[in-house]
Amino acid sequence: LNSSLRPIGVFDSGVGGLTVLKALRERLPHESFVYLGDTARLPYGTKSRESIERYALQAAALLMRQDIKCLVVACNTASAVALPILQSKFSALPVIGVVEPGAEAGCSASRSGRIAVIGTEGTIRGKAYESAISRIRHDAVVTAIACPLFVALAEEGLIDGPIVEAIAHRYLDSAFSTPSATRPDTLVLGCTHFPVLAHALRQVVGDVVIVDSAHTTAVALELQLQRREILYQGALAGRGTMRLLATDGCERFARVGSIFLGSAISSSDIELVDLGV
Ligand code: DGL
């Protein structure tokens, strides 16, 4: 197939990456996408580096078999931990993660340079955001907080209300109930599951800019496709296609995934795949 017509592969541990897929499709409506949610092995965020690398390599290998032209790692945990190994193993294609774009979004939103980042244990442990932010903005003061329960809440479709807010208070009060001179002015949602919790988080953190990596990842993807001259070059009529693959639970994926994608998904739209492990 002409390279520009090949699909773009996107993966996450579950439905979280659909928040990124939504932004990618909005920015690049003519491109076709194949999305893999590795729901059988979710969460990635609590696992060891070795497991996360292995899972990410297997997810990427499955998408490679779909003849993709580019890979978007729509999972902060896999981006933080496994991006170097993915980029070296699949060096023929552009492999784009979400941490760098998330860091960029945080740096451009923050006035004071005091930036809080929330993500999974796997993302926070490796200090990937601290490194990415300090490369862009040397004076930044980063507070990184692991919020693993948010993944379970979001996967459950429990995105608002007193339970979510109580957990958010538990995780975030120590960073945000401080005098305004030291309080972060920006909160980076460093996990692709978290954008659906934004309303509840807003109740807890108050007047802070909340950003995620979806939009800046779409910009980074477009730039890479242009650079490599593989941006869609077909007849510009209509939208590109979208295939959704999951390693478990098609019905649940469709039900909860609709919230993340912002449009209805039916379980017959989901193809069950086996990573062969
Ligand atoms: N959505 C993933 C992320 O962005 C992680 C969720 C998980 O723990 O699997 O980090």
Short mmCIF file of C-alpha atoms and ligand atoms in Angstrom, two decimals:
data_model
loop_
_atom_site.label_atom_id
_atom_site.label_comp_id
_atom_site.label_asym_id
_atom_site.label_seq_id
_atom_site.Cartn_x
_atom_site.Cartn_y
_atom_site.Cartn_z
CA LEU A 1 0.00 0.00 0.00
CA ASN A 2 1.18 3.55 -0.75
CA SER A 3 2.76 4.60 2.57
CA SER A 4 0.60 7.66 3.04
CA LEU A 5 -2.55 5.52 2.90
CA ARG A 6 -1.45 3.08 5.61
CA PRO A 7 -3.10 3.43 9.03
CA ILE A 8 -1.58 4.95 12.14
CA GLY A 9 -1.28 2.55 15.09
CA VAL A 10 -2.22 3.74 18.56
CA PHE A 11 -2.11 1.77 21.81
CA ASP A 12 -2.83 2.03 25.49
CA SER A 13 -3.36 -0.44 28.31
CA GLY A 14 -7.11 0.15 28.03
CA VAL A 15 -9.61 2.77 26.96
CA GLY A 16 -7.56 5.75 28.24
CA GLY A 17 -5.75 6.23 24.94
CA LEU A 18 -9.09 6.89 23.28
CA THR A 19 -8.80 10.44 24.70
CA VAL A 20 -5.71 10.79 22.52
CA LEU A 21 -7.28 9.02 19.53
CA LYS A 22 -10.15 11.50 19.66
CA ALA A 23 -7.73 14.44 19.36
CA LEU A 24 -5.73 12.70 16.60
CA ARG A 25 -8.87 12.13 14.54
CA GLU A 26 -10.01 15.69 15.04
CA ARG A 27 -6.71 17.09 13.82
CA LEU A 28 -6.12 14.53 11.05
CA PRO A 29 -9.63 13.51 9.91
CA HIS A 30 -8.50 11.85 6.67
CA GLU A 31 -6.04 9.50 8.35
CA SER A 32 -7.05 5.94 9.22
CA PHE A 33 -6.32 4.58 12.69
CA VAL A 34 -6.03 1.20 14.32
CA TYR A 35 -6.26 1.35 18.11
CA LEU A 36 -5.28 -1.41 20.51
CA GLY A 37 -6.39 -1.46 24.15
CA ASP A 38 -4.49 -4.14 26.06
CA THR A 39 -7.39 -4.59 28.46
CA ALA A 40 -6.38 -8.13 29.42
CA ARG A 41 -3.28 -6.81 31.17
CA LEU A 42 -4.42 -3.42 32.45
CA PRO A 43 -3.22 -1.65 34.53
CA TYR A 44 0.31 -1.12 33.25
CA GLY A 45 0.96 1.61 35.80
CA THR A 46 1.49 -0.64 38.81
CA LYS A 47 3.79 -3.10 36.99
CA SER A 48 7.58 -3.35 36.93
CA ARG A 49 9.72 -1.78 34.21
CA GLU A 50 10.40 -5.23 32.73
CA SER A 51 6.71 -6.08 32.42
CA ILE A 52 5.79 -2.69 30.98
CA GLU A 53 8.53 -2.97 28.35
CA ARG A 54 7.45 -6.49 27.43
CA TYR A 55 3.77 -5.51 27.18
CA ALA A 56 4.56 -2.43 25.11
CA LEU A 57 6.76 -4.41 22.70
CA GLN A 58 4.04 -7.02 22.23
CA ALA A 59 1.31 -4.42 21.69
CA ALA A 60 3.51 -2.58 19.18
CA ALA A 61 4.38 -5.83 17.36
CA LEU A 62 0.69 -6.62 16.90
CA LEU A 63 0.07 -3.18 15.41
CA MET A 64 3.10 -3.58 13.11
CA ARG A 65 1.37 -6.62 11.65
CA GLN A 66 -1.46 -4.25 10.65
CA ASP A 67 1.03 -2.51 8.34
CA ILE A 68 0.95 0.82 10.20
CA LYS A 69 2.99 3.80 9.00
CA CYS A 70 3.51 5.35 12.42
CA LEU A 71 3.02 4.35 16.06
CA VAL A 72 1.53 6.56 18.77
CA VAL A 73 2.07 5.29 22.30
CA ALA A 74 -1.12 6.75 23.82
CA CYS A 75 -0.14 5.63 27.30
CA ASN A 76 2.06 7.72 29.56
CA THR A 77 3.29 4.68 31.46
CA ALA A 78 4.47 2.91 28.30
CA SER A 79 5.87 6.21 26.96
CA ALA A 80 7.75 6.96 30.18
CA VAL A 81 9.17 3.47 30.54
CA ALA A 82 9.36 1.86 27.10
CA LEU A 83 9.70 4.61 24.48
CA PRO A 84 13.48 4.12 23.97
CA ILE A 85 13.12 0.36 23.49
CA LEU A 86 10.15 0.81 21.14
CA GLN A 87 12.02 3.40 19.10
CA SER A 88 15.08 1.22 18.77
CA LYS A 89 13.17 -1.96 18.01
CA PHE A 90 10.86 -0.32 15.45
CA SER A 91 13.30 2.23 14.08
CA ALA A 92 11.84 2.09 10.55
CA LEU A 93 8.74 3.99 11.72
CA PRO A 94 8.17 7.16 13.70
CA VAL A 95 7.24 6.18 17.27
CA ILE A 96 5.64 9.03 19.19
CA GLY A 97 5.01 9.05 22.93
CA VAL A 98 2.75 11.29 25.01
CA VAL A 99 5.12 12.41 27.79
CA GLU A 100 7.06 14.95 25.72
CA PRO A 101 3.83 16.51 24.32
CA GLY A 102 2.31 16.54 27.83
CA ALA A 103 5.39 18.30 29.19
CA GLU A 104 5.17 20.86 26.39
CA ALA A 105 1.50 21.52 27.14
CA GLY A 106 2.31 22.01 30.84
CA CYS A 107 5.20 24.36 30.16
CA SER A 108 3.24 26.57 27.81
CA ALA A 109 0.24 26.73 30.17
CA SER A 110 2.20 27.64 33.30
CA ARG A 111 3.01 31.23 34.18
CA SER A 112 4.83 30.62 37.44
CA GLY A 113 6.74 27.49 36.39
CA ARG A 114 5.25 25.56 39.32
CA ILE A 115 3.76 22.52 37.61
CA ALA A 116 2.06 19.51 39.17
CA VAL A 117 1.97 16.25 37.23
CA ILE A 118 -0.25 13.31 38.08
CA GLY A 119 0.13 9.86 36.59
CA THR A 120 0.54 6.20 37.42
CA GLU A 121 3.26 4.84 39.69
CA GLY A 122 5.16 3.64 36.62
CA THR A 123 5.16 7.10 35.06
CA ILE A 124 6.03 9.00 38.23
CA ARG A 125 8.70 6.53 39.43
CA GLY A 126 10.97 7.07 36.43
CA LYS A 127 10.77 10.91 36.69
CA ALA A 128 10.05 11.10 32.96
CA TYR A 129 7.97 14.26 33.32
CA GLU A 130 10.54 16.03 35.50
CA SER A 131 13.18 15.36 32.86
CA ALA A 132 10.97 16.35 29.92
CA ILE A 133 9.77 19.55 31.64
CA SER A 134 13.23 20.64 32.76
CA ARG A 135 14.55 20.19 29.21
CA ILE A 136 11.92 22.69 28.03
CA ARG A 137 11.89 25.00 31.02
CA HIS A 138 14.93 24.95 33.30
CA ASP A 139 13.36 27.05 36.05
CA ALA A 140 10.28 24.82 36.44
CA VAL A 141 9.45 23.35 39.83
CA VAL A 142 7.68 20.04 39.29
CA THR A 143 5.55 18.24 41.87
CA ALA A 144 4.86 14.71 40.64
CA ILE A 145 2.14 12.65 42.30
CA ALA A 146 1.22 9.03 41.59
CA CYS A 147 -2.57 8.54 41.53
CA PRO A 148 -3.05 4.88 40.63
CA LEU A 149 -6.67 4.63 41.82
CA PHE A 150 -7.76 7.15 39.21
CA VAL A 151 -7.11 4.54 36.50
CA ALA A 152 -9.50 2.07 38.15
CA LEU A 153 -12.16 4.76 38.59
CA ALA A 154 -11.91 5.88 34.98
CA GLU A 155 -11.96 2.31 33.63
CA GLU A 156 -15.08 1.78 35.73
CA GLY A 157 -16.72 4.84 34.15
CA LEU A 158 -16.85 6.39 37.64
CA ILE A 159 -15.70 9.86 36.68
CA ASP A 160 -17.57 12.30 38.88
CA GLY A 161 -19.13 12.73 42.30
CA PRO A 162 -18.13 12.38 45.97
CA ILE A 163 -16.09 9.16 45.70
CA VAL A 164 -13.87 10.53 42.95
CA GLU A 165 -13.50 13.84 44.75
CA ALA A 166 -12.64 12.17 48.07
CA ILE A 167 -9.85 10.19 46.41
CA ALA A 168 -8.67 13.29 44.59
CA HIS A 169 -8.48 15.16 47.92
CA ARG A 170 -6.40 12.37 49.36
CA TYR A 171 -3.91 12.51 46.48
CA LEU A 172 -3.83 16.23 45.76
CA ASP A 173 -4.47 18.23 48.92
CA SER A 174 -0.87 18.25 50.08
CA ALA A 175 0.20 19.88 46.81
CA PHE A 176 -2.76 22.22 46.32
CA SER A 177 -3.79 23.24 49.86
CA THR A 178 -0.66 25.34 50.16
CA PRO A 179 -0.32 29.16 50.16
CA SER A 180 -0.81 30.56 46.69
CA ALA A 181 2.84 31.69 46.49
CA THR A 182 3.97 28.06 46.42
CA ARG A 183 0.94 26.36 44.86
CA PRO A 184 1.30 24.95 41.33
CA ASP A 185 -0.62 27.00 38.75
CA THR A 186 -0.85 24.11 36.28
CA LEU A 187 -1.89 20.48 36.58
CA VAL A 188 -0.69 18.11 33.85
CA LEU A 189 -2.83 15.01 33.46
CA GLY A 190 0.07 12.62 32.85
CA CYS A 191 -2.12 9.60 32.24
CA THR A 192 -4.42 9.21 29.26
CA HIS A 193 -7.16 7.90 31.55
CA PHE A 194 -7.39 11.16 33.48
CA PRO A 195 -8.98 13.68 31.08
CA VAL A 196 -12.41 12.16 31.76
CA LEU A 197 -11.91 13.02 35.46
CA ALA A 198 -11.17 16.69 34.73
CA HIS A 199 -14.45 17.99 36.09
CA ALA A 200 -14.03 16.23 39.44
CA LEU A 201 -10.37 17.28 39.65
CA ARG A 202 -11.37 20.89 39.04
CA GLN A 203 -13.58 20.77 42.19
CA VAL A 204 -10.52 19.77 44.21
CA VAL A 205 -7.68 21.87 42.75
CA GLY A 206 -9.66 25.04 42.13
CA ASP A 207 -8.30 27.76 39.90
CA VAL A 208 -5.47 25.92 38.18
CA VAL A 209 -4.91 25.31 34.48
CA ILE A 210 -5.56 21.65 33.72
CA VAL A 211 -3.85 20.29 30.60
CA ASP A 212 -3.28 16.90 28.99
CA SER A 213 -1.18 15.61 26.13
CA ALA A 214 -3.91 14.84 23.58
CA HIS A 215 -3.77 18.05 21.54
CA THR A 216 0.03 18.47 21.59
CA THR A 217 0.44 14.80 20.63
CA ALA A 218 -1.79 15.39 17.60
CA VAL A 219 0.42 18.34 16.61
CA ALA A 220 3.57 16.23 17.08
CA LEU A 221 2.07 13.43 14.98
CA GLU A 222 1.15 15.78 12.15
CA LEU A 223 4.66 17.22 12.15
CA GLN A 224 6.27 13.76 11.98
CA LEU A 225 3.99 12.67 9.13
CA GLN A 226 4.82 15.85 7.22
CA ARG A 227 8.54 15.46 7.83
CA ARG A 228 8.55 11.88 6.61
CA GLU A 229 6.20 12.76 3.74
CA ILE A 230 3.66 10.16 4.80
CA LEU A 231 0.74 12.47 5.60
CA TYR A 232 -2.43 11.13 3.94
CA GLN A 233 -2.26 11.85 0.20
CA GLY A 234 -5.40 10.15 -1.06
CA ALA A 235 -8.53 11.75 -2.47
CA LEU A 236 -9.64 14.06 0.32
CA ALA A 237 -13.25 12.94 0.45
CA GLY A 238 -14.67 11.69 3.73
CA ARG A 239 -13.08 10.56 6.96
CA GLY A 240 -10.43 7.93 7.43
CA THR A 241 -11.38 4.65 9.04
CA MET A 242 -10.99 3.64 12.68
CA ARG A 243 -10.50 0.05 13.86
CA LEU A 244 -10.67 -0.79 17.55
CA LEU A 245 -8.89 -3.86 18.93
CA ALA A 246 -8.91 -5.14 22.51
CA THR A 247 -7.30 -8.08 24.25
CA ASP A 248 -10.30 -8.67 26.53
CA GLY A 249 -13.84 -7.56 27.34
CA CYS A 250 -15.31 -6.10 24.14
CA GLU A 251 -18.62 -5.23 25.80
CA ARG A 252 -16.96 -3.33 28.65
CA PHE A 253 -14.52 -1.68 26.24
CA ALA A 254 -17.42 -0.38 24.13
CA ARG A 255 -19.46 0.79 27.11
CA VAL A 256 -16.69 2.67 28.91
CA GLY A 257 -14.74 3.57 25.76
CA SER A 258 -17.61 5.70 24.49
CA ILE A 259 -17.02 8.15 27.36
CA PHE A 260 -13.34 8.46 26.43
CA LEU A 261 -13.81 8.69 22.66
CA GLY A 262 -16.73 11.08 23.06
CA SER A 263 -18.85 9.12 20.59
CA ALA A 264 -20.84 5.89 20.75
CA ILE A 265 -19.02 2.58 20.29
CA SER A 266 -20.88 -0.71 20.05
CA SER A 267 -19.32 -3.99 21.18
CA SER A 268 -19.64 -5.35 17.64
CA ASP A 269 -17.17 -2.59 16.61
CA ILE A 270 -14.45 -4.12 18.79
CA GLU A 271 -12.22 -6.92 17.47
CA LEU A 272 -10.85 -9.27 20.10
CA VAL A 273 -7.15 -9.99 19.51
CA ASP A 274 -4.59 -12.27 21.08
CA LEU A 275 -1.07 -10.99 21.61
CA GLY A 276 0.08 -14.60 21.55
CA VAL A 277 1.59 -14.72 25.03
N1 DGL B 1 -3.47 5.14 30.42
C1 DGL B 1 -2.19 4.76 30.94
C2 DGL B 1 -1.29 5.95 31.08
O1 DGL B 1 -1.45 6.92 30.37
C3 DGL B 1 -2.05 3.91 32.12
C4 DGL B 1 -3.14 3.23 32.80
C5 DGL B 1 -2.61 1.97 33.41
O2 DGL B 1 -2.12 1.98 34.55
O3 DGL B 1 -2.66 0.97 32.71
O4 DGL B 1 -0.37 5.95 31.87
#
